[in-house]
Amino acid sequence: MSDWILYVILAGGVVFAASSWWGVRRLKARHSRSAVREESHKPGPGLQKVAVVINPVKSKSDEARKLIKDACHLAGWDEPRFFETTAEDPGHAQSRAALEYGADVVLVGGGDGTVRVVAEALAHTGTALGLIPLGTGNLLARNVDLDVNDLPGNVQTALFGHQRYIDTAVMGIENELTGASSEHGFLVIAGMGLDAEVVGDTKEDLKKTVGWLAYTEAGVRHLPGRRKKVAITMDDGAEQSRKIRSVLFANCGLIPGGIDFIPQAMIDDGVLDVVVMSPRSAIGWLAMYAKILFKHNRNLPVMNFYRSGKIVIRSQEPMATQLDGDPSGEATKVTVQVQPRSLLVRVQKAP
């Protein structure tokens, strides 16, 4: 059987599992777990100064704004201060302004990109982050057990809920061919290789129409391709040479569709879970898909799991990178390091 036939079969399986409402309900039940291990705690009593960094183009941004204002008014607090993101600035200046305002909690109304930018500014400050998920994936919200479809409930949690510290991570990106270098924080999953190619090539109009299922279409188009040689070092250990299609650096493992991509990943354990994927053909992709979907324990030579606090990857040719679903350019070297318990996040009270 040719690879292309297998790719078609794989694509059909992915689309069916992802798009079927019944199938997704089954997957959510099968993969349900908590991605945190430590108990939450109640914020101190009294008035709170509330700042809100919000993406005004999101469909429910006006509703979120009203719910936040009404909740603060009923609590007898000062009027919340709103800072709108723009196409030119996804939240950098707005986050700084919120901190300068002296906010006790900064609510983020937007998608994963806005959350990542604000969280990068709040890390190590002790200022709490409140999640108002308005995006496509809403990955951090899912991993701290929020119902991403309950906007009023999320406003209540962000303002009056408990809170807990979680890990964040930083990825340094270097391109020896262009001389470009940068460093960015992330919260959920960063990657190098195929996953980043898919993120960068997903059609925006399709995302608006079908949400996170749009990544499936781009994924199928990018499955054919060759492995690339890289050198991997973990926690300053011995360097290992690998041929890979993709490497993921996971702070937590729950992805849209209710699938627990990395079952052992915890968002507050002080380490990153690293997934090295090196399939040579569609058969390898099918095996990996089955392992993730059905959570079987069989070891696959094309899919290796590691745990590390620091990872360095060098490539002879530039490879695409991504941070929490946002393209972050090509790199010949990435350095990824966890920052344990660096971000305070508002969450629901544990049952």
mmCIF file of C-alpha atoms in Angstrom:
data_model
loop_
_atom_site.group_PDB
_atom_site.id
_atom_site.type_symbol
_atom_site.label_atom_id
_atom_site.label_comp_id
_atom_site.label_asym_id
_atom_site.label_seq_id
_atom_site.Cartn_x
_atom_site.Cartn_y
_atom_site.Cartn_z
ATOM 1 C CA MET A 1 0.000 0.000 0.000
ATOM 2 C CA SER A 2 1.407 3.426 -0.962
ATOM 3 C CA ASP A 3 2.084 6.129 1.564
ATOM 4 C CA TRP A 4 -0.469 8.408 -0.050
ATOM 5 C CA ILE A 5 -3.261 5.885 0.507
ATOM 6 C CA LEU A 6 -2.230 5.605 4.135
ATOM 7 C CA TYR A 7 -2.172 9.392 4.426
ATOM 8 C CA VAL A 8 -5.738 9.533 3.112
ATOM 9 C CA ILE A 9 -6.784 6.895 5.643
ATOM 10 C CA LEU A 10 -5.065 8.804 8.426
ATOM 11 C CA ALA A 11 -6.683 12.063 7.361
ATOM 12 C CA GLY A 12 -10.095 10.436 7.349
ATOM 13 C CA GLY A 13 -9.561 9.062 10.826
ATOM 14 C CA VAL A 14 -8.388 12.391 12.207
ATOM 15 C CA VAL A 15 -11.256 14.340 10.657
ATOM 16 C CA PHE A 16 -13.820 11.815 11.844
ATOM 17 C CA ALA A 17 -12.508 11.707 15.407
ATOM 18 C CA ALA A 18 -12.190 15.469 15.592
ATOM 19 C CA SER A 19 -15.403 16.561 13.905
ATOM 20 C CA SER A 20 -17.857 14.030 15.323
ATOM 21 C CA TRP A 21 -19.645 15.480 18.344
ATOM 22 C CA TRP A 22 -20.218 12.043 19.768
ATOM 23 C CA GLY A 23 -16.610 11.102 19.212
ATOM 24 C CA VAL A 24 -15.314 14.203 20.941
ATOM 25 C CA ARG A 25 -17.585 13.579 23.928
ATOM 26 C CA ARG A 26 -16.132 10.074 24.203
ATOM 27 C CA LEU A 27 -12.578 11.401 23.951
ATOM 28 C CA LYS A 28 -13.186 13.974 26.666
ATOM 29 C CA ALA A 29 -14.414 11.290 29.032
ATOM 30 C CA ARG A 30 -11.506 9.006 28.208
ATOM 31 C CA HIS A 31 -8.812 11.639 28.649
ATOM 32 C CA SER A 32 -10.238 13.556 31.605
ATOM 33 C CA ARG A 33 -7.719 14.363 34.343
ATOM 34 C CA SER A 34 -6.270 17.302 36.222
ATOM 35 C CA ALA A 35 -3.047 18.841 34.920
ATOM 36 C CA VAL A 36 -2.173 20.319 38.311
ATOM 37 C CA ARG A 37 -1.095 18.609 41.500
ATOM 38 C CA GLU A 38 -1.051 21.276 44.234
ATOM 39 C CA GLU A 39 -4.113 22.692 46.001
ATOM 40 C CA SER A 40 -5.349 26.184 45.222
ATOM 41 C CA HIS A 41 -5.766 28.922 47.826
ATOM 42 C CA LYS A 42 -8.105 31.854 48.322
ATOM 43 C CA PRO A 43 -6.793 35.386 47.624
ATOM 44 C CA GLY A 44 -6.655 37.802 50.508
ATOM 45 C CA PRO A 45 -9.901 39.560 51.444
ATOM 46 C CA GLY A 46 -10.745 43.135 50.574
ATOM 47 C CA LEU A 47 -11.036 45.350 47.542
ATOM 48 C CA GLN A 48 -9.131 44.485 44.392
ATOM 49 C CA LYS A 49 -7.828 46.729 41.645
ATOM 50 C CA VAL A 50 -8.784 45.005 38.407
ATOM 51 C CA ALA A 51 -7.125 45.524 35.027
ATOM 52 C CA VAL A 52 -8.311 43.848 31.843
ATOM 53 C CA VAL A 53 -6.220 43.250 28.738
ATOM 54 C CA ILE A 54 -8.746 42.466 26.037
ATOM 55 C CA ASN A 55 -8.723 41.744 22.317
ATOM 56 C CA PRO A 56 -11.602 43.875 21.013
ATOM 57 C CA VAL A 57 -12.044 41.937 17.767
ATOM 58 C CA LYS A 58 -13.077 38.705 19.528
ATOM 59 C CA SER A 59 -16.764 37.948 19.045
ATOM 60 C CA LYS A 60 -17.665 37.946 22.754
ATOM 61 C CA SER A 61 -15.404 40.790 23.863
ATOM 62 C CA ASP A 62 -18.304 43.231 24.410
ATOM 63 C CA GLU A 63 -20.219 40.669 26.463
ATOM 64 C CA ALA A 64 -17.110 39.933 28.527
ATOM 65 C CA ARG A 65 -16.528 43.643 29.142
ATOM 66 C CA LYS A 66 -20.076 44.108 30.476
ATOM 67 C CA LEU A 67 -19.911 41.026 32.700
ATOM 68 C CA ILE A 68 -16.623 42.202 34.238
ATOM 69 C CA LYS A 69 -17.922 45.738 34.860
ATOM 70 C CA ASP A 70 -21.143 44.457 36.428
ATOM 71 C CA ALA A 71 -19.316 41.984 38.687
ATOM 72 C CA CYS A 72 -16.892 44.619 39.960
ATOM 73 C CA HIS A 73 -19.772 47.044 40.586
ATOM 74 C CA LEU A 74 -21.729 44.467 42.592
ATOM 75 C CA ALA A 75 -18.616 43.699 44.653
ATOM 76 C CA GLY A 76 -18.209 47.395 45.510
ATOM 77 C CA TRP A 77 -14.834 47.570 43.784
ATOM 78 C CA ASP A 78 -13.421 50.362 41.654
ATOM 79 C CA GLU A 79 -14.273 50.403 37.969
ATOM 80 C CA PRO A 80 -11.993 47.942 36.153
ATOM 81 C CA ARG A 81 -9.357 49.492 33.897
ATOM 82 C CA PHE A 82 -9.455 48.155 30.300
ATOM 83 C CA PHE A 83 -6.471 48.008 27.948
ATOM 84 C CA GLU A 84 -7.235 46.961 24.363
ATOM 85 C CA THR A 85 -4.770 45.037 22.224
ATOM 86 C CA THR A 86 -4.105 46.048 18.636
ATOM 87 C CA ALA A 87 -2.889 44.369 15.476
ATOM 88 C CA GLU A 88 0.502 45.987 16.079
ATOM 89 C CA ASP A 89 0.720 45.126 19.783
ATOM 90 C CA PRO A 90 -0.878 41.880 21.034
ATOM 91 C CA GLY A 91 -0.510 42.886 24.671
ATOM 92 C CA HIS A 92 3.049 43.937 25.566
ATOM 93 C CA ALA A 93 2.406 47.621 26.288
ATOM 94 C CA GLN A 94 -1.036 46.845 27.686
ATOM 95 C CA SER A 95 0.437 44.385 30.223
ATOM 96 C CA ARG A 96 3.012 46.928 31.355
ATOM 97 C CA ALA A 97 0.281 49.541 31.754
ATOM 98 C CA ALA A 98 -1.790 47.116 33.845
ATOM 99 C CA LEU A 99 1.142 46.514 36.173
ATOM 100 C CA GLU A 100 1.898 50.235 36.421
ATOM 101 C CA TYR A 101 -1.753 50.760 37.356
ATOM 102 C CA GLY A 102 -1.080 48.523 40.368
ATOM 103 C CA ALA A 103 -3.611 45.840 39.519
ATOM 104 C CA ASP A 104 -4.096 42.988 41.983
ATOM 105 C CA VAL A 105 -5.383 40.804 39.158
ATOM 106 C CA VAL A 106 -5.055 41.202 35.387
ATOM 107 C CA LEU A 107 -7.828 39.571 33.389
ATOM 108 C CA VAL A 108 -7.027 38.463 29.840
ATOM 109 C CA GLY A 109 -9.868 38.393 27.337
ATOM 110 C CA GLY A 110 -8.575 36.819 24.135
ATOM 111 C CA GLY A 111 -6.948 33.781 22.595
ATOM 112 C CA ASP A 112 -3.816 31.829 23.423
ATOM 113 C CA GLY A 113 -1.539 34.454 21.886
ATOM 114 C CA THR A 114 -2.873 37.251 24.073
ATOM 115 C CA VAL A 115 -2.720 35.038 27.163
ATOM 116 C CA ARG A 116 0.892 34.117 26.427
ATOM 117 C CA VAL A 117 1.999 37.742 26.029
ATOM 118 C CA VAL A 118 0.291 38.905 29.233
ATOM 119 C CA ALA A 119 1.525 35.893 31.208
ATOM 120 C CA GLU A 120 5.085 36.624 30.116
ATOM 121 C CA ALA A 121 4.765 40.087 31.667
ATOM 122 C CA LEU A 122 3.119 38.844 34.888
ATOM 123 C CA ALA A 123 5.541 35.971 35.536
ATOM 124 C CA HIS A 124 7.601 36.453 38.730
ATOM 125 C CA THR A 125 5.532 39.519 39.761
ATOM 126 C CA GLY A 126 3.012 37.863 42.097
ATOM 127 C CA THR A 127 0.161 39.633 40.271
ATOM 128 C CA ALA A 128 -2.623 37.161 39.504
ATOM 129 C CA LEU A 129 -3.733 36.285 35.972
ATOM 130 C CA GLY A 130 -7.458 35.789 35.345
ATOM 131 C CA LEU A 131 -8.490 33.886 32.234
ATOM 132 C CA ILE A 132 -11.420 34.995 30.063
ATOM 133 C CA PRO A 133 -11.025 32.532 27.149
ATOM 134 C CA LEU A 134 -12.278 34.062 23.894
ATOM 135 C CA GLY A 135 -10.030 32.295 21.376
ATOM 136 C CA THR A 136 -9.950 29.138 19.266
ATOM 137 C CA GLY A 137 -7.860 26.768 21.362
ATOM 138 C CA ASN A 138 -7.914 28.346 24.842
ATOM 139 C CA LEU A 139 -5.261 25.829 25.859
ATOM 140 C CA LEU A 140 -4.212 27.218 29.241
ATOM 141 C CA ALA A 141 -7.832 27.550 30.347
ATOM 142 C CA ARG A 142 -8.467 23.911 29.465
ATOM 143 C CA ASN A 143 -5.404 22.764 31.376
ATOM 144 C CA VAL A 144 -6.460 24.523 34.584
ATOM 145 C CA ASP A 145 -9.927 22.936 34.374
ATOM 146 C CA LEU A 146 -11.972 25.924 33.210
ATOM 147 C CA ASP A 147 -15.082 25.458 31.081
ATOM 148 C CA VAL A 148 -14.146 27.514 28.027
ATOM 149 C CA ASN A 149 -17.807 27.786 26.977
ATOM 150 C CA ASP A 150 -18.971 29.340 30.273
ATOM 151 C CA LEU A 151 -18.167 33.040 29.914
ATOM 152 C CA PRO A 152 -20.081 34.231 33.026
ATOM 153 C CA GLY A 153 -18.495 31.455 35.089
ATOM 154 C CA ASN A 154 -15.017 32.349 33.883
ATOM 155 C CA VAL A 155 -15.541 36.000 34.824
ATOM 156 C CA GLN A 156 -16.571 34.944 38.333
ATOM 157 C CA THR A 157 -13.536 32.656 38.645
ATOM 158 C CA ALA A 158 -11.125 35.316 37.353
ATOM 159 C CA LEU A 159 -12.423 37.879 39.857
ATOM 160 C CA PHE A 160 -13.446 35.838 42.896
ATOM 161 C CA GLY A 161 -11.956 32.367 42.445
ATOM 162 C CA HIS A 162 -9.057 30.642 44.115
ATOM 163 C CA GLN A 163 -5.523 30.868 42.714
ATOM 164 C CA ARG A 164 -2.425 28.718 42.337
ATOM 165 C CA TYR A 165 1.113 29.020 41.047
ATOM 166 C CA ILE A 166 1.978 27.256 37.802
ATOM 167 C CA ASP A 167 5.167 26.785 35.806
ATOM 168 C CA THR A 168 5.992 28.813 32.725
ATOM 169 C CA ALA A 169 8.807 28.281 30.239
ATOM 170 C CA VAL A 170 11.096 30.343 28.031
ATOM 171 C CA MET A 171 12.348 29.463 24.549
ATOM 172 C CA GLY A 172 15.400 31.154 23.070
ATOM 173 C CA ILE A 173 15.345 31.130 19.262
ATOM 174 C CA GLU A 174 18.485 31.594 17.178
ATOM 175 C CA ASN A 175 18.969 31.491 13.416
ATOM 176 C CA GLU A 176 22.657 31.295 12.502
ATOM 177 C CA LEU A 177 21.927 31.957 8.824
ATOM 178 C CA THR A 178 20.186 35.299 9.388
ATOM 179 C CA GLY A 179 21.740 36.271 12.721
ATOM 180 C CA ALA A 180 18.289 36.740 14.245
ATOM 181 C CA SER A 181 17.711 35.810 17.882
ATOM 182 C CA SER A 182 14.873 36.285 20.356
ATOM 183 C CA GLU A 183 13.482 34.905 23.604
ATOM 184 C CA HIS A 184 9.827 34.324 24.432
ATOM 185 C CA GLY A 185 7.762 32.795 27.205
ATOM 186 C CA PHE A 186 5.127 30.115 26.729
ATOM 187 C CA LEU A 187 2.592 28.343 28.913
ATOM 188 C CA VAL A 188 1.368 25.153 27.263
ATOM 189 C CA ILE A 189 3.297 23.655 24.329
ATOM 190 C CA ALA A 190 6.098 24.999 22.148
ATOM 191 C CA GLY A 191 7.552 23.099 19.226
ATOM 192 C CA MET A 192 10.108 22.831 16.476
ATOM 193 C CA GLY A 193 9.489 21.118 13.131
ATOM 194 C CA LEU A 194 6.247 19.756 11.693
ATOM 195 C CA ASP A 195 3.906 21.075 14.383
ATOM 196 C CA ALA A 196 5.263 24.583 13.839
ATOM 197 C CA GLU A 197 4.895 24.218 10.066
ATOM 198 C CA VAL A 198 1.249 23.268 10.573
ATOM 199 C CA VAL A 199 0.618 26.225 12.877
ATOM 200 C CA GLY A 200 2.191 28.615 10.388
ATOM 201 C CA ASP A 201 0.251 27.226 7.433
ATOM 202 C CA THR A 202 -3.227 26.946 8.957
ATOM 203 C CA LYS A 203 -5.711 29.039 7.035
ATOM 204 C CA GLU A 204 -7.117 31.908 9.098
ATOM 205 C CA ASP A 205 -10.464 31.935 7.310
ATOM 206 C CA LEU A 206 -10.845 28.221 8.020
ATOM 207 C CA LYS A 207 -10.012 28.788 11.711
ATOM 208 C CA LYS A 208 -12.808 31.351 11.892
ATOM 209 C CA THR A 209 -15.219 28.869 10.314
ATOM 210 C CA VAL A 210 -14.417 25.565 12.023
ATOM 211 C CA GLY A 211 -12.178 26.596 14.929
ATOM 212 C CA TRP A 212 -9.331 24.290 15.984
ATOM 213 C CA LEU A 213 -10.342 21.687 13.371
ATOM 214 C CA ALA A 214 -8.603 23.926 10.821
ATOM 215 C CA TYR A 215 -5.251 22.594 12.083
ATOM 216 C CA THR A 216 -6.237 19.122 10.827
ATOM 217 C CA GLU A 217 -6.397 20.312 7.223
ATOM 218 C CA ALA A 218 -2.942 21.890 7.415
ATOM 219 C CA GLY A 219 -1.594 18.829 9.224
ATOM 220 C CA VAL A 220 -2.632 16.465 6.458
ATOM 221 C CA ARG A 221 -0.935 18.664 3.853
ATOM 222 C CA HIS A 222 2.336 18.660 5.808
ATOM 223 C CA LEU A 223 2.502 14.965 6.748
ATOM 224 C CA PRO A 224 4.581 13.972 3.705
ATOM 225 C CA GLY A 225 8.130 15.166 4.179
ATOM 226 C CA ARG A 226 11.618 14.192 5.215
ATOM 227 C CA ARG A 227 13.191 13.945 8.639
ATOM 228 C CA LYS A 228 15.884 16.450 9.586
ATOM 229 C CA LYS A 229 19.047 15.810 11.581
ATOM 230 C CA VAL A 230 19.342 17.570 14.935
ATOM 231 C CA ALA A 231 21.510 17.384 18.048
ATOM 232 C CA ILE A 232 19.602 17.267 21.351
ATOM 233 C CA THR A 233 20.961 18.012 24.834
ATOM 234 C CA MET A 234 18.850 17.730 27.985
ATOM 235 C CA ASP A 235 19.807 19.166 31.379
ATOM 236 C CA ASP A 236 23.407 19.633 30.215
ATOM 237 C CA GLY A 237 23.742 15.882 29.643
ATOM 238 C CA ALA A 238 25.350 14.091 26.726
ATOM 239 C CA GLU A 239 24.414 15.301 23.272
ATOM 240 C CA GLN A 240 22.431 12.850 21.142
ATOM 241 C CA SER A 241 22.034 12.944 17.377
ATOM 242 C CA ARG A 242 18.547 12.281 15.988
ATOM 243 C CA LYS A 243 16.601 12.506 12.739
ATOM 244 C CA ILE A 244 13.237 14.032 13.570
ATOM 245 C CA ARG A 245 10.054 15.454 12.108
ATOM 246 C CA SER A 246 9.021 17.371 15.203
ATOM 247 C CA VAL A 247 9.935 18.063 18.831
ATOM 248 C CA LEU A 248 7.412 19.325 21.371
ATOM 249 C CA PHE A 249 8.184 21.000 24.699
ATOM 250 C CA ALA A 250 5.127 20.612 26.913
ATOM 251 C CA ASN A 251 4.352 22.411 30.134
ATOM 252 C CA CYS A 252 0.994 20.595 30.129
ATOM 253 C CA GLY A 253 -0.583 18.117 27.761
ATOM 254 C CA LEU A 254 -4.315 18.682 27.188
ATOM 255 C CA ILE A 255 -5.204 19.858 23.663
ATOM 256 C CA PRO A 256 -8.552 20.725 21.996
ATOM 257 C CA GLY A 257 -10.954 17.849 21.466
ATOM 258 C CA GLY A 258 -10.387 16.609 25.009
ATOM 259 C CA ILE A 259 -7.292 14.650 23.969
ATOM 260 C CA ASP A 260 -4.589 14.271 26.593
ATOM 261 C CA PHE A 261 -1.587 14.360 24.271
ATOM 262 C CA ILE A 262 0.987 13.899 27.047
ATOM 263 C CA PRO A 263 -0.702 12.096 29.968
ATOM 264 C CA GLN A 264 2.192 12.556 32.395
ATOM 265 C CA ALA A 265 2.517 16.318 31.870
ATOM 266 C CA MET A 266 1.720 18.502 34.894
ATOM 267 C CA ILE A 267 1.652 22.280 34.835
ATOM 268 C CA ASP A 268 3.285 22.714 38.245
ATOM 269 C CA ASP A 269 5.869 19.930 38.505
ATOM 270 C CA GLY A 270 8.960 22.001 37.683
ATOM 271 C CA VAL A 271 9.905 20.115 34.505
ATOM 272 C CA LEU A 272 8.978 20.035 30.825
ATOM 273 C CA ASP A 273 7.773 16.935 29.013
ATOM 274 C CA VAL A 274 9.641 16.567 25.727
ATOM 275 C CA VAL A 275 8.223 14.548 22.828
ATOM 276 C CA VAL A 276 10.549 13.623 19.977
ATOM 277 C CA MET A 277 8.698 12.385 16.879
ATOM 278 C CA SER A 278 10.606 10.713 14.053
ATOM 279 C CA PRO A 279 8.239 8.721 11.785
ATOM 280 C CA ARG A 280 9.606 7.786 8.374
ATOM 281 C CA SER A 281 6.249 7.095 6.719
ATOM 282 C CA ALA A 282 2.496 7.214 7.156
ATOM 283 C CA ILE A 283 2.625 3.944 9.098
ATOM 284 C CA GLY A 284 4.589 5.720 11.816
ATOM 285 C CA TRP A 285 2.075 8.557 11.940
ATOM 286 C CA LEU A 286 -0.779 6.050 12.208
ATOM 287 C CA ALA A 287 0.937 4.277 15.094
ATOM 288 C CA MET A 288 1.467 7.574 16.922
ATOM 289 C CA TYR A 289 -2.135 8.629 16.324
ATOM 290 C CA ALA A 290 -3.395 5.352 17.774
ATOM 291 C CA LYS A 291 -1.135 5.648 20.818
ATOM 292 C CA ILE A 292 -2.375 9.148 21.610
ATOM 293 C CA LEU A 293 -6.031 8.423 20.897
ATOM 294 C CA PHE A 294 -6.271 5.200 22.890
ATOM 295 C CA LYS A 295 -3.606 6.019 25.520
ATOM 296 C CA HIS A 296 -1.892 2.645 25.186
ATOM 297 C CA ASN A 297 1.439 2.074 26.971
ATOM 298 C CA ARG A 298 3.321 0.401 24.160
ATOM 299 C CA ASN A 299 6.644 2.068 23.412
ATOM 300 C CA LEU A 300 7.056 3.328 19.857
ATOM 301 C CA PRO A 301 10.534 3.798 18.365
ATOM 302 C CA VAL A 302 9.200 6.788 16.390
ATOM 303 C CA MET A 303 7.826 8.592 19.449
ATOM 304 C CA ASN A 304 10.012 9.140 22.525
ATOM 305 C CA PHE A 305 9.100 10.901 25.771
ATOM 306 C CA TYR A 306 11.566 12.628 28.095
ATOM 307 C CA ARG A 307 11.378 14.932 31.132
ATOM 308 C CA SER A 308 13.838 17.781 31.491
ATOM 309 C CA GLY A 309 14.244 21.250 32.943
ATOM 310 C CA LYS A 310 16.399 22.505 30.077
ATOM 311 C CA ILE A 311 16.617 21.387 26.444
ATOM 312 C CA VAL A 312 18.933 22.591 23.686
ATOM 313 C CA ILE A 313 18.375 21.561 20.062
ATOM 314 C CA ARG A 314 20.707 22.388 17.188
ATOM 315 C CA SER A 315 19.846 21.870 13.536
ATOM 316 C CA GLN A 316 22.041 22.132 10.453
ATOM 317 C CA GLU A 317 19.217 23.824 8.558
ATOM 318 C CA PRO A 318 16.545 26.252 9.803
ATOM 319 C CA MET A 319 13.375 24.684 11.176
ATOM 320 C CA ALA A 320 10.041 26.310 11.964
ATOM 321 C CA THR A 321 9.156 27.017 15.611
ATOM 322 C CA GLN A 322 5.930 27.818 17.457
ATOM 323 C CA LEU A 323 4.865 29.009 20.898
ATOM 324 C CA ASP A 324 1.403 28.035 22.186
ATOM 325 C CA GLY A 325 0.077 27.917 18.631
ATOM 326 C CA ASP A 326 1.758 31.100 17.356
ATOM 327 C CA PRO A 327 4.505 30.904 14.693
ATOM 328 C CA SER A 328 7.796 32.206 16.093
ATOM 329 C CA GLY A 329 10.155 32.041 13.116
ATOM 330 C CA GLU A 330 12.817 29.606 11.919
ATOM 331 C CA ALA A 331 15.722 28.508 14.071
ATOM 332 C CA THR A 332 18.947 26.558 13.833
ATOM 333 C CA LYS A 333 19.120 26.466 17.643
ATOM 334 C CA VAL A 334 16.496 26.573 20.360
ATOM 335 C CA THR A 335 17.082 26.652 24.105
ATOM 336 C CA VAL A 336 14.043 25.838 26.227
ATOM 337 C CA GLN A 337 13.978 26.142 30.012
ATOM 338 C CA VAL A 338 11.234 25.757 32.607
ATOM 339 C CA GLN A 339 10.523 28.459 35.191
ATOM 340 C CA PRO A 340 8.958 26.637 38.143
ATOM 341 C CA ARG A 341 5.945 28.182 39.914
ATOM 342 C CA SER A 342 6.482 31.542 38.288
ATOM 343 C CA LEU A 343 2.902 32.570 37.458
ATOM 344 C CA LEU A 344 -0.125 33.035 39.747
ATOM 345 C CA VAL A 345 -3.380 32.045 38.002
ATOM 346 C CA ARG A 346 -6.995 32.313 39.150
ATOM 347 C CA VAL A 347 -8.788 28.946 39.110
ATOM 348 C CA GLN A 348 -11.960 27.306 40.366
ATOM 349 C CA LYS A 349 -12.079 25.984 43.880
ATOM 350 C CA ALA A 350 -11.295 22.274 43.918
ATOM 351 C CA PRO A 351 -14.443 20.172 44.536
#
